Coordinates of C-alpha atoms in Angstrom, one line a residue:
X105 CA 90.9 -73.7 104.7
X106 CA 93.6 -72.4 102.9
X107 CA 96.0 -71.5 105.1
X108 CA 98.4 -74.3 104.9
X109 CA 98.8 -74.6 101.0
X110 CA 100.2 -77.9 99.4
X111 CA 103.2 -76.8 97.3
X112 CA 103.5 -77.9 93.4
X113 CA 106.7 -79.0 93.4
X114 CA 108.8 -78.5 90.3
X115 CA 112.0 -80.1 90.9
X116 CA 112.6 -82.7 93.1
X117 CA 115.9 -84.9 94.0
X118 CA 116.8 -87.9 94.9
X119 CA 115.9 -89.4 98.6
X120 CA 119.5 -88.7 100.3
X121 CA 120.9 -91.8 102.4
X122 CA 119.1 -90.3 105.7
X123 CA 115.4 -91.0 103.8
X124 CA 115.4 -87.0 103.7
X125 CA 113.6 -86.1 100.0
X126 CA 116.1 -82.9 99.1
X127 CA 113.7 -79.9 97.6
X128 CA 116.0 -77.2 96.3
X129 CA 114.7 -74.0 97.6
X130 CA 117.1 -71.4 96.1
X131 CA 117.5 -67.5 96.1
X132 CA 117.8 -66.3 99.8
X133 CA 115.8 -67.2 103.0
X134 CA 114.4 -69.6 100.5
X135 CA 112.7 -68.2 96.5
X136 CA 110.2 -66.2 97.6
X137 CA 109.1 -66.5 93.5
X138 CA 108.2 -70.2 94.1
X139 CA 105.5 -69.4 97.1
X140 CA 104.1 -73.3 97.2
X141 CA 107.4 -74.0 98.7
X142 CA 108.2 -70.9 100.4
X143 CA 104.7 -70.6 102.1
X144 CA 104.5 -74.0 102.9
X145 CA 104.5 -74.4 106.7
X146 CA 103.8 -70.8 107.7
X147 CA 100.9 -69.4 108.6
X148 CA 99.5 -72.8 110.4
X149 CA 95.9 -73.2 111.6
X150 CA 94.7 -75.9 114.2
X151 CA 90.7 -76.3 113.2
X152 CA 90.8 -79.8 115.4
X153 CA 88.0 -79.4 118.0
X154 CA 90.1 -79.0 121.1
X155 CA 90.2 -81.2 124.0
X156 CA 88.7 -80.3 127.4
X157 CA 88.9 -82.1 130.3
X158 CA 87.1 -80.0 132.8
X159 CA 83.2 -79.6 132.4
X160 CA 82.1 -76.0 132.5
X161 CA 81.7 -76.6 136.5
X162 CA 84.7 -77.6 137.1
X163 CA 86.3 -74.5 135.2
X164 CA 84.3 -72.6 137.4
X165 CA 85.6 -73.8 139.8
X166 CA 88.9 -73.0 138.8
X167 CA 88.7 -69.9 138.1
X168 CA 87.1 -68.4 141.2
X169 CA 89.9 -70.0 143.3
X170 CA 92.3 -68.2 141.6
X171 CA 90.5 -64.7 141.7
X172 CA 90.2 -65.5 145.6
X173 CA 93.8 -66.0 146.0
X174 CA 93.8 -62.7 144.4
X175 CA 91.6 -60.7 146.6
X176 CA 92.0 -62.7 150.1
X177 CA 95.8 -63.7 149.5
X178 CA 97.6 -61.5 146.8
X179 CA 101.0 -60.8 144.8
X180 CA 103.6 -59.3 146.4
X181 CA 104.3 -56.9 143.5
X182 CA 108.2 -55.7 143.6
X183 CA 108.0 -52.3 141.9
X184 CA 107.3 -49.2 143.5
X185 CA 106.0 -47.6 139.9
X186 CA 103.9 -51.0 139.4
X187 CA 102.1 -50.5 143.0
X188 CA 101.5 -47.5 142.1
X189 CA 99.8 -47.8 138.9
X190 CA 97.9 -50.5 140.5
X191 CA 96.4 -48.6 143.4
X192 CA 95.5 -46.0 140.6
X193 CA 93.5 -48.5 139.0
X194 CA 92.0 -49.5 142.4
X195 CA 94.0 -52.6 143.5
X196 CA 94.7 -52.5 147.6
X197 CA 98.0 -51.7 148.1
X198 CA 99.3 -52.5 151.7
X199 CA 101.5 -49.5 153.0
X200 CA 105.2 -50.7 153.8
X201 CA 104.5 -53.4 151.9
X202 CA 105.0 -55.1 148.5
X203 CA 101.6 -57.1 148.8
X204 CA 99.1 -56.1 146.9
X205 CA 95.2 -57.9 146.5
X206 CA 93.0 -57.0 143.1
X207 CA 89.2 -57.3 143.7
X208 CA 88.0 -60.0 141.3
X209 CA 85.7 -57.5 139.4
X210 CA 88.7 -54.9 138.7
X211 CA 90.7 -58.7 137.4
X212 CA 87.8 -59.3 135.1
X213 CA 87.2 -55.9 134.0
X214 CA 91.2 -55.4 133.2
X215 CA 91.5 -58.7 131.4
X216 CA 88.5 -57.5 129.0
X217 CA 90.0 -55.4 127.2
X218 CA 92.6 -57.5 125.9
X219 CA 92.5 -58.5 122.6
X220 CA 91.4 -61.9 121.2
X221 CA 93.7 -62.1 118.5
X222 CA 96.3 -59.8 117.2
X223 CA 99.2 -59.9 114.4
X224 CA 102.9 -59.1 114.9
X225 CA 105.4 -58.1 112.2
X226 CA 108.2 -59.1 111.1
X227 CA 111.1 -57.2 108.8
X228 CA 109.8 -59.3 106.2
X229 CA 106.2 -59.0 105.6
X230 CA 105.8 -62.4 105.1
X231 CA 107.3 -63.5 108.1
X232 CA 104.4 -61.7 109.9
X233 CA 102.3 -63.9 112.7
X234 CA 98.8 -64.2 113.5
X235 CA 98.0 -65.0 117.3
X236 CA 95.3 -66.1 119.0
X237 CA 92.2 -67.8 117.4
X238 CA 93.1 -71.0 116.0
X239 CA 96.8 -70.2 114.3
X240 CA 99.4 -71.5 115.7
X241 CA 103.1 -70.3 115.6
X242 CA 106.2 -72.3 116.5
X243 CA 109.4 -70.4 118.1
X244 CA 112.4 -71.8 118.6
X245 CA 114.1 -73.2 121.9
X246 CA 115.2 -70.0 123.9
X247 CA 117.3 -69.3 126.9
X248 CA 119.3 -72.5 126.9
X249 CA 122.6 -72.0 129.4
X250 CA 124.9 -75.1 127.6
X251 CA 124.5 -76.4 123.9
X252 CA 125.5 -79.4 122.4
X253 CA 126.4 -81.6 119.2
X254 CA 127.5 -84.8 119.1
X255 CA 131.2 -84.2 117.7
X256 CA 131.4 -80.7 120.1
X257 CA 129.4 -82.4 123.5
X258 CA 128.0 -79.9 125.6
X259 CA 129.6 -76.7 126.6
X260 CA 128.7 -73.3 127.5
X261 CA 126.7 -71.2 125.1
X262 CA 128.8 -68.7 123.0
X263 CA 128.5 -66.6 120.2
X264 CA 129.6 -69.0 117.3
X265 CA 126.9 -71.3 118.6
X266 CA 124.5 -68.5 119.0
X267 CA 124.7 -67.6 115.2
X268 CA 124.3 -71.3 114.2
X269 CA 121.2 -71.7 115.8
X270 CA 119.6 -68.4 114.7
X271 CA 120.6 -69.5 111.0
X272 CA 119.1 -72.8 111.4
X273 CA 115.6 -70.8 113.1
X274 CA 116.2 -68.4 109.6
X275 CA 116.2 -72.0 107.5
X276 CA 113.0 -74.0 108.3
X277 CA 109.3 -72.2 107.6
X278 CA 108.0 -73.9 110.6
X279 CA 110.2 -72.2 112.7
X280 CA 107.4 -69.2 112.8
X281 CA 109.8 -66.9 115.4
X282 CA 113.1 -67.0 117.4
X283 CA 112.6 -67.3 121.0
X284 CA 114.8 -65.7 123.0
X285 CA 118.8 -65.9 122.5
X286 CA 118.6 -70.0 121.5
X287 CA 121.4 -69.9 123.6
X288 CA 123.1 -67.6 126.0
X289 CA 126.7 -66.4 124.5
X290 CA 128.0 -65.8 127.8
X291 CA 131.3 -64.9 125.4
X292 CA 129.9 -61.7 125.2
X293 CA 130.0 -59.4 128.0
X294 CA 126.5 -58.9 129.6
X295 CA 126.6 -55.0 129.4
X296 CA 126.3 -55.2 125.3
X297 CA 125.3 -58.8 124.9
X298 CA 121.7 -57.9 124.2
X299 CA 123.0 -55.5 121.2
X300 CA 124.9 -58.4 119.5
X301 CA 122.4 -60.4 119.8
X302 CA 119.5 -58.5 118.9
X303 CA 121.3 -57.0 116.0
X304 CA 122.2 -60.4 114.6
X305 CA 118.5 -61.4 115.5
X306 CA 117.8 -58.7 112.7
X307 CA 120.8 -59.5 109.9
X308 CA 120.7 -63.5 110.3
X309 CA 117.0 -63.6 110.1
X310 CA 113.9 -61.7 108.9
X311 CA 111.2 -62.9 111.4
X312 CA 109.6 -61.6 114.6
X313 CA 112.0 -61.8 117.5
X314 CA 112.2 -61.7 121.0
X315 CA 113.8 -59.2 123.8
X316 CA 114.4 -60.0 127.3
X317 CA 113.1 -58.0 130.5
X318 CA 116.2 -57.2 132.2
X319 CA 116.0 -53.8 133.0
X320 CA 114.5 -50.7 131.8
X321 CA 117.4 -49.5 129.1
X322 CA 117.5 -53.0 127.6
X323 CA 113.7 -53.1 126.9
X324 CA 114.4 -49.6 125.2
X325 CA 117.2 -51.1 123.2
X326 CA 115.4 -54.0 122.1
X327 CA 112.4 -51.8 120.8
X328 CA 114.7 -49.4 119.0
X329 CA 116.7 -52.0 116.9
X330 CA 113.6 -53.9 116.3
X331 CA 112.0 -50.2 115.0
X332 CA 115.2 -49.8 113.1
X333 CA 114.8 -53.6 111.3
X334 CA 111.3 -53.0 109.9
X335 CA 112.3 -49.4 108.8
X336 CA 109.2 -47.9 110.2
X337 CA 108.6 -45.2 112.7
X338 CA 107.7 -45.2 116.4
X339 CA 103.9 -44.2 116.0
X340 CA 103.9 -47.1 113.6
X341 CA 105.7 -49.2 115.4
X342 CA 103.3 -49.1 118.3
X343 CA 100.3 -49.7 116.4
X344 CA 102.1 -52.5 114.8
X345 CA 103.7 -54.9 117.2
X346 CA 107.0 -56.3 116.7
X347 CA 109.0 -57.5 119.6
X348 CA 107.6 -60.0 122.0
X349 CA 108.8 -60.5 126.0
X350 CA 108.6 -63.6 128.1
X351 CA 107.4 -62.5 131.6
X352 CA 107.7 -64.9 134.6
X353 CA 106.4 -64.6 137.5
X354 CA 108.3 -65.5 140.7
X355 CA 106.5 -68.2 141.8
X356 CA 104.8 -68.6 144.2
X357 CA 102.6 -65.5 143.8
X358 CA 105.2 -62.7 143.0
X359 CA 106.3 -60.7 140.3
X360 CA 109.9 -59.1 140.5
X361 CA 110.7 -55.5 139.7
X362 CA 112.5 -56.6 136.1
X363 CA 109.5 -58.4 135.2
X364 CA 107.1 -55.3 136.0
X365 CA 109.6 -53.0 134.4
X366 CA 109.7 -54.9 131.3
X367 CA 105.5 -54.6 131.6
X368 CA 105.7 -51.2 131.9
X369 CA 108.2 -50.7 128.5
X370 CA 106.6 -52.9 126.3
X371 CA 102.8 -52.7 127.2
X372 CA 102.8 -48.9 127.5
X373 CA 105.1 -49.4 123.5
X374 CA 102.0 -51.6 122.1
X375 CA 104.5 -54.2 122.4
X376 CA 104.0 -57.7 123.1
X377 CA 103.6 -59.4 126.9
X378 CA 103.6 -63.0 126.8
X379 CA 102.5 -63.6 130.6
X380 CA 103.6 -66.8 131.9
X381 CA 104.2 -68.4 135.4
X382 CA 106.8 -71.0 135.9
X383 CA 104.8 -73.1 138.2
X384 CA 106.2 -76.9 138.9
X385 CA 103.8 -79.3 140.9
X386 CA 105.4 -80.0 144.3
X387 CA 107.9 -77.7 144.4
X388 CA 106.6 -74.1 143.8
X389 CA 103.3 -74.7 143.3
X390 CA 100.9 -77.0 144.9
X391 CA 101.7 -81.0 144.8
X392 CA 98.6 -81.5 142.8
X393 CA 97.8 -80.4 138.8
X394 CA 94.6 -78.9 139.5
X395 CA 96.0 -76.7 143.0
X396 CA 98.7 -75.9 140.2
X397 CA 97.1 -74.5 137.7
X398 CA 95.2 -72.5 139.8
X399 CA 98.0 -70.9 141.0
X400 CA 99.3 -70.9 137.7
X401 CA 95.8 -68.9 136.6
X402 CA 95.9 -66.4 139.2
X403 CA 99.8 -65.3 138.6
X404 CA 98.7 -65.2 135.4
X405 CA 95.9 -62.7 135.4
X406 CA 97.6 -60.6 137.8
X407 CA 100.3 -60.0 135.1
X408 CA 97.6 -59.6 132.1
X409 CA 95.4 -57.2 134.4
X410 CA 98.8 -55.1 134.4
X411 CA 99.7 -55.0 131.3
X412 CA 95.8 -53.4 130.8
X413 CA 96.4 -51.4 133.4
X414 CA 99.7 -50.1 131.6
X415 CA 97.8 -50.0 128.5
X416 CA 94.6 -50.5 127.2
X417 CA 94.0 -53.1 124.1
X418 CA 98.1 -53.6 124.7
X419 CA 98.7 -57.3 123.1
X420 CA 99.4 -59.8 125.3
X421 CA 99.0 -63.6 125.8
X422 CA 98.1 -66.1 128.5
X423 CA 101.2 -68.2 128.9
X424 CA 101.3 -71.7 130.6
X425 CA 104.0 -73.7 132.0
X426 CA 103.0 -75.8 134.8
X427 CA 104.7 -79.3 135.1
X428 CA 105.5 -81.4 138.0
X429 CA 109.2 -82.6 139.5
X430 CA 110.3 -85.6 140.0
X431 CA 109.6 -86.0 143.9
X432 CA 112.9 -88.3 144.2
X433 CA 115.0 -85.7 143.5
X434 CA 113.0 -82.3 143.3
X435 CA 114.3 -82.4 139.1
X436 CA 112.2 -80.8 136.8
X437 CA 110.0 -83.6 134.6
X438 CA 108.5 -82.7 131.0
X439 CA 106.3 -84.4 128.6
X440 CA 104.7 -86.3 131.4
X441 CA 100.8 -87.0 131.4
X442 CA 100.7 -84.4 134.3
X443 CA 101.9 -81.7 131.6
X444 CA 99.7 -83.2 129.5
X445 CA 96.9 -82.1 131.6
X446 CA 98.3 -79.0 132.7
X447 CA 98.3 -77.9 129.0
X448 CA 95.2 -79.1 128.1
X449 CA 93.5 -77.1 131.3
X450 CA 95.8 -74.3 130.5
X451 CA 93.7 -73.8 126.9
X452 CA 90.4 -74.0 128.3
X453 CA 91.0 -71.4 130.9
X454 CA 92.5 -69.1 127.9
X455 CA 89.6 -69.9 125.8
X456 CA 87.5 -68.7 128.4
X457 CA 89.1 -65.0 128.8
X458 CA 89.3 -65.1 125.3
X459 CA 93.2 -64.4 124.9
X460 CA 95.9 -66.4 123.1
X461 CA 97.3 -68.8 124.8
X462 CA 101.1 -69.7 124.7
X463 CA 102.9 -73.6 125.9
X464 CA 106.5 -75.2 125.4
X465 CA 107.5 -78.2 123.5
X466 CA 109.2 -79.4 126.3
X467 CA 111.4 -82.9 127.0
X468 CA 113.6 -83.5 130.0
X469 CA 115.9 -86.2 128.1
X470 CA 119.7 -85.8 128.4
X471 CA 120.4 -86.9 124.5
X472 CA 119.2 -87.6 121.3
X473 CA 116.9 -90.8 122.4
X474 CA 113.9 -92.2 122.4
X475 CA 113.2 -90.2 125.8
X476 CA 113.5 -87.1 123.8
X477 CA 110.9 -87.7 121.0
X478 CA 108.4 -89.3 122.8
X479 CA 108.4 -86.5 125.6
X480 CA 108.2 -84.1 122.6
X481 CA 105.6 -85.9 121.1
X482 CA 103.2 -86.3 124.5
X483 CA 103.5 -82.4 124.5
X484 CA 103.2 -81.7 121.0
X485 CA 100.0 -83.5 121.6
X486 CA 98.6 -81.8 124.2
X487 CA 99.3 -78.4 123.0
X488 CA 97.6 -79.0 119.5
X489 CA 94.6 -81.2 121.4
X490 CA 94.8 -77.8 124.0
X491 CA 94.7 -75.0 121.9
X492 CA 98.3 -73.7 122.0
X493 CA 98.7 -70.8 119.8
X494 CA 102.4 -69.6 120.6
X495 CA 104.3 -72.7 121.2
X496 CA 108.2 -71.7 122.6
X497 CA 110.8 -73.6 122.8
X498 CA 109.8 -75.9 119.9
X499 CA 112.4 -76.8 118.2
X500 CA 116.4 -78.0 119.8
X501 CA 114.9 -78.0 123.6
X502 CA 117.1 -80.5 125.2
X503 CA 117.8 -81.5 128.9
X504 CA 115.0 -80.2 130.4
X505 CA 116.0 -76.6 128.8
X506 CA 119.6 -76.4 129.8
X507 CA 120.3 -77.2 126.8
X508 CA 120.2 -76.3 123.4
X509 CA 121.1 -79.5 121.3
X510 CA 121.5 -79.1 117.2
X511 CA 120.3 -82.5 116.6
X512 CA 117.3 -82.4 118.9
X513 CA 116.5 -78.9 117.0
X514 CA 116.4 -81.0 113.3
X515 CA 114.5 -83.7 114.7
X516 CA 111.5 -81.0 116.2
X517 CA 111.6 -79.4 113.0
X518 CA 110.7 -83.1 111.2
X519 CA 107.8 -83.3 114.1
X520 CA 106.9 -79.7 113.5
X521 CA 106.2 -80.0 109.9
X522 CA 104.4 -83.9 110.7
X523 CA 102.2 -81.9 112.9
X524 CA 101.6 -79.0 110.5
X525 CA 100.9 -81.4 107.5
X526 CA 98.2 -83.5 110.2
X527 CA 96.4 -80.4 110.7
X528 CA 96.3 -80.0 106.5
X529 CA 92.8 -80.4 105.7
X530 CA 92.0 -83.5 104.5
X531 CA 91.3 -83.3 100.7
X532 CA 87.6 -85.3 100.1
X533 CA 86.8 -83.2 96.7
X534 CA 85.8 -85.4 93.9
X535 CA 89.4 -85.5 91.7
X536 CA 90.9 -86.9 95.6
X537 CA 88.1 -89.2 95.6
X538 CA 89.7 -91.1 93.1
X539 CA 87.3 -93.0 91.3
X540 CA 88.6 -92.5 87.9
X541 CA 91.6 -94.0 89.2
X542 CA 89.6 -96.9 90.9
X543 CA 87.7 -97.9 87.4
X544 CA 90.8 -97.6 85.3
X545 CA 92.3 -100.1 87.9
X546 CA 89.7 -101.9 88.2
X547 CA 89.8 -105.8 90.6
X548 CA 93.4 -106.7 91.5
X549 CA 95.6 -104.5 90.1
X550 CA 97.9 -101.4 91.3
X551 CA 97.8 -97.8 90.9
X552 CA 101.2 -97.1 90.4
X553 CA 101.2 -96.3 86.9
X554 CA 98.1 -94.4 86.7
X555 CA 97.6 -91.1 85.5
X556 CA 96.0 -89.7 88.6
X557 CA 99.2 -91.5 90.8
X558 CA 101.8 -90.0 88.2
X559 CA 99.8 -86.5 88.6
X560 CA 100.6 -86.5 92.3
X561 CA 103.4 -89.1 93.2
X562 CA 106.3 -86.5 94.4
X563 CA 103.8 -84.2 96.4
X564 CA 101.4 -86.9 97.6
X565 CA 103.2 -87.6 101.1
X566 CA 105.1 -85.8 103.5
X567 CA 108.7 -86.9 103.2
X568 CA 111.0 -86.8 106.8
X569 CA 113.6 -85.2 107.0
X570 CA 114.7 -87.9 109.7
X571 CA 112.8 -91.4 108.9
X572 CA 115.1 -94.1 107.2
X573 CA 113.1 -96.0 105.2
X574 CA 115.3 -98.6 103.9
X575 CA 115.3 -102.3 104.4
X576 CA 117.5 -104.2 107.0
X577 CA 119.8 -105.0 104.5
X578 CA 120.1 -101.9 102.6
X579 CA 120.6 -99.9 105.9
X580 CA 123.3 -102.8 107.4
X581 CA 125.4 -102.4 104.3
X582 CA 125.2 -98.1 104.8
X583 CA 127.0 -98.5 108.4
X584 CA 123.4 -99.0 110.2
X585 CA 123.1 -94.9 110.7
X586 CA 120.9 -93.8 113.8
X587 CA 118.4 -91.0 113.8
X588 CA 121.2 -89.2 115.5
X589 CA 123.7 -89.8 113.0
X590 CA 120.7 -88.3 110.0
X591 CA 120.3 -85.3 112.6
X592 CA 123.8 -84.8 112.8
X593 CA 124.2 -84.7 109.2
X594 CA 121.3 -82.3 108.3
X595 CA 122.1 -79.8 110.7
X596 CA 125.6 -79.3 108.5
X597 CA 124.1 -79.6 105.3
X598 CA 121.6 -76.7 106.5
X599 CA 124.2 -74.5 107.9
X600 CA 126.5 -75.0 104.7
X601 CA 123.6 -73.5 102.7
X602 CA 122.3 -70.9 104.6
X603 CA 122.6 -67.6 103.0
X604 CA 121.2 -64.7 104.8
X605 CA 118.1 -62.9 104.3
X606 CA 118.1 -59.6 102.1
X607 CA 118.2 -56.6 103.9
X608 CA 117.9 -52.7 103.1
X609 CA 121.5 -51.3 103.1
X610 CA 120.6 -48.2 104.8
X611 CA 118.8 -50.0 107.8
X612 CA 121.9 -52.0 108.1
X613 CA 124.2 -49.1 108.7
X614 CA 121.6 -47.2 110.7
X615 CA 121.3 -51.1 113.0
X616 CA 125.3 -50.5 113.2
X617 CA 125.4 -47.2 114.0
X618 CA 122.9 -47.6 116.8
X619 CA 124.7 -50.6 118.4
X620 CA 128.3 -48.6 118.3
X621 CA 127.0 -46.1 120.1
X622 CA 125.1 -47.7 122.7
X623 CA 128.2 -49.6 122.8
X624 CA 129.9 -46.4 123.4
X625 CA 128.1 -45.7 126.1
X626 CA 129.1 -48.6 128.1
X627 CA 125.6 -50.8 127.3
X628 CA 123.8 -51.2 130.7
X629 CA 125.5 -51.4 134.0
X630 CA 126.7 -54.5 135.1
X631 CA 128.1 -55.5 138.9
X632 CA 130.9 -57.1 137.3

């Protein structure tokens, strides 16, 4: 129960005009010396009983259709190297053919021997993650094509943008991870993009990070810098994973050559494969949730079997994403009770293989409205009532996941750390019990002025970062400022203070050296 600690606060401001209660943080990345604060949000452990909506039946049920699409339908598996290894571990590979069927027992047997819970590291120690069981770790939004702010609008992801956002990941505790890039700097040209950003991934922050599946020699370059960040060697760096991939399936029931590649480098590496098919309800997947997250389910252990096929005990986690479109217009829709669902069906079937299980924070709202936050909310919900324990995209998800908006990103963080302080274990020890307090009161008086109050008044409540709290009249005569306008504002104010994390001067230069060479070398080859 003491994984979320309640920090002792020593100095605390005033409330700024947003409502936002300013806690000075100091020394870099925030003072390390002052842990209460430091430690606050990380670390984070969901011991709610989670929600299942299918009885033990019915998640039978589920599960043998999708080990029978397996065995009487299959994947059509795009990699020579990746049939291959398959038929070696006894899958039926059809000659001339990228289809490929698994028996149900080989599945079962292959998905055994992942692991229930494993840790990844960070450059900084005590950054590190715990996944699987009941932690749960936030990353930020990832991928994102366009980002926004309110005085900028939206516009095509570049590199200045880039750096913000993985400053503003480096600032907030429960930001756990980055994602991917938070937003694609397409300013950078695509044959070294990945060494600019992974090598600013390392310098801006000190947490786990993320490297795309793009091909075999960016895998390669991802693991190196990542070895070259923690200052450690290869043998320990594949008994100690530090570099996570997304891997998508091309739904319906395929997996791309890129994809199995990047199975191949990071599994066979001790890295980490976060499984996770893209599968929207009605468009390519089945119209309805449950058809959908069967499909969902057998994509997914196809890609887990692999990665056990690759390697043995290799880390990897069963990753979720099935949603439904709007059927007007074939749009993607998020945070609707159908995601709900999907989520919560998602954790049960991971529970039941025994292997962590990843979901989004996900909205489909074009700005910073009331669209945005509930959407949020309804999957925030689901994914703590599910059992998520690798959320992406948590924080600055906007648009569906087009884009990458700076306010939306400050006002996830505010619903982040609500969630993480609701899953603080409620205090009922005798001193919390207050009845000291109660007899010193006594019949109709107030407990402001009480010892046991004055003991615990600037800790007692989480303060938003967003929430104005002041009367009608109070907040007229301030210029009537929107949660927008606060968003705005705090996103500067964080920025204007970052100061980057400390890092070993001889890692630096060996980071540099790497990435001017590989630079030298022309990067990877592009087709343009």
């Amino acid at each position: 129960m003491s994984d979320i600690t309640i920090p002792v606060l020593s100095e605390t401001e005033p409330q700024s005009a947003g409502g936002e209660r300013r806690r000075r943080t100091g020394g870099r990345g925030g003072d390390r010396s002052r842990t209460g604060v430091a430690g606050k949000y990380r670390n984070l452990v969901n011991r709610l009983t989670k929600t299942e909506l299918l009885d033990p039946s019915a998640l039978d049920d589920m599960h043998e259709a999708s080990l029978t699409i397996l065995e009487e339908i299959g994947m059509d598996i795009m990699l020579p190297e990746a049939r291959a290894i398959m038929k070696a571990h006894g899958a039926d590979v059809t000659e001339g053919s990228d289809r490929v069927s698994f028996d149900r027992n080989l599945i079962m047997d292959m998905i055994a021997s992942a692991p229930r819970e494993f840790q990844m590291f960070a450059r900084n120690p005590e950054r590190n993650v715990k996944m699987g069981g009941n932690n749960l770790v936030f990353a930020q939004i990832a991928s994102a094509p366009f980002v926004a702010d309110r005085e900028g609008g939206r516009r095509a992801g570049n590199q200045e943008d880039f750096r913000k956002l993985v400053k503003l990941a480096q600032c907030y505790d429960v930001i756990h991870t980055t994602g991917g890039y938070p937003v694609e700097p397409i300013d950078i040209h695509a044959s070294v993009r990945h060494l600019d950003c992974l090598s600013d991934m390392v310098k801006l922050t000190d947490k786990v990070f993320h490297c795309y599946s793009l091909g075999k020699q960016r895998n390669l370059d991802a693991i190196e810098i990542a070895r070259i960040g923690r200052g450690v060697s290869m043998e320990q760096m594949e008994s100690e994973p530090s570099l996570f991939t997304i891997i998508n399936s091309s739904s319906p029931l395929r997996l791309d050559g890129p994809m199995l590649q990047g199975i191949i480098e990071m599994s066979s590496r001790g890295q980490v494969v976060v499984m996770t098919p893209f599968t929207l309800a009605g468009a390519m997947a089945p119209v309805t949730i449950a058809g959908a997250v069967v499909q969902q389910n057998a994509e997914a252990l196809c890609g887990i079997a692999f990665t056990q096929m690759v390697k043995r005990g290799a880390p990897v986690v069963y990753g979720g994403f099935t949603s439904n479109v709007d059927m007007k217009t074939g749009a993607p829709a998020f945070g609707t009770p159908e995601y709900m669902k999907a989520v919560i069906v998602g954790g049960q079937l991971a529970r039941r293989y025994g292997i962590p299980y990843r979901t989004s924070n996900t909205n489909a709202a074009n700005t910073l409205d009331a669209q945005a936050a509930y959407e949020s909310a309804f999957s925030l919900w689901a994914l703590t009532q599910g059992g998520g324990n690798f959320i992406m995209h948590s924080a600055g998800w906007s648009e569906g996941g087009l884009t990458a908006s700076f306010e939306k990103f400050i006002l996830d963080v505010d619903m982040l750390q609500m969630v993480a302080e609701f899953l603080t274990p409620l205090d009922v020890s005798q001193d919390a019990l207050a009845l000291d307090a109660v007899r010193e009161v006594g019949p109709g008086g107030h407990f402001f002025g009480t010892a046991h109050t004055l003991a615990r008044y600037e800790t007692a409540f989480y303060s938003p970062i967003l929430s104005d709290w002041r009367n009608f009249e109070t907040w007229t005569d301030a210029g009537r400022p929107t949660t927008y306008d606060h968003a705005n504002r705090v996103f500067k104010e964080k920025l204007s203070s970052y100061e980057r994390p400390p890092i070993d001067l001889a890692v630096e230069e060996e980071l540099d050296a790497f990435v001017a060479k590989r630079k030298a070398e022309g990067g990877v080859a592009t087709d343009f």
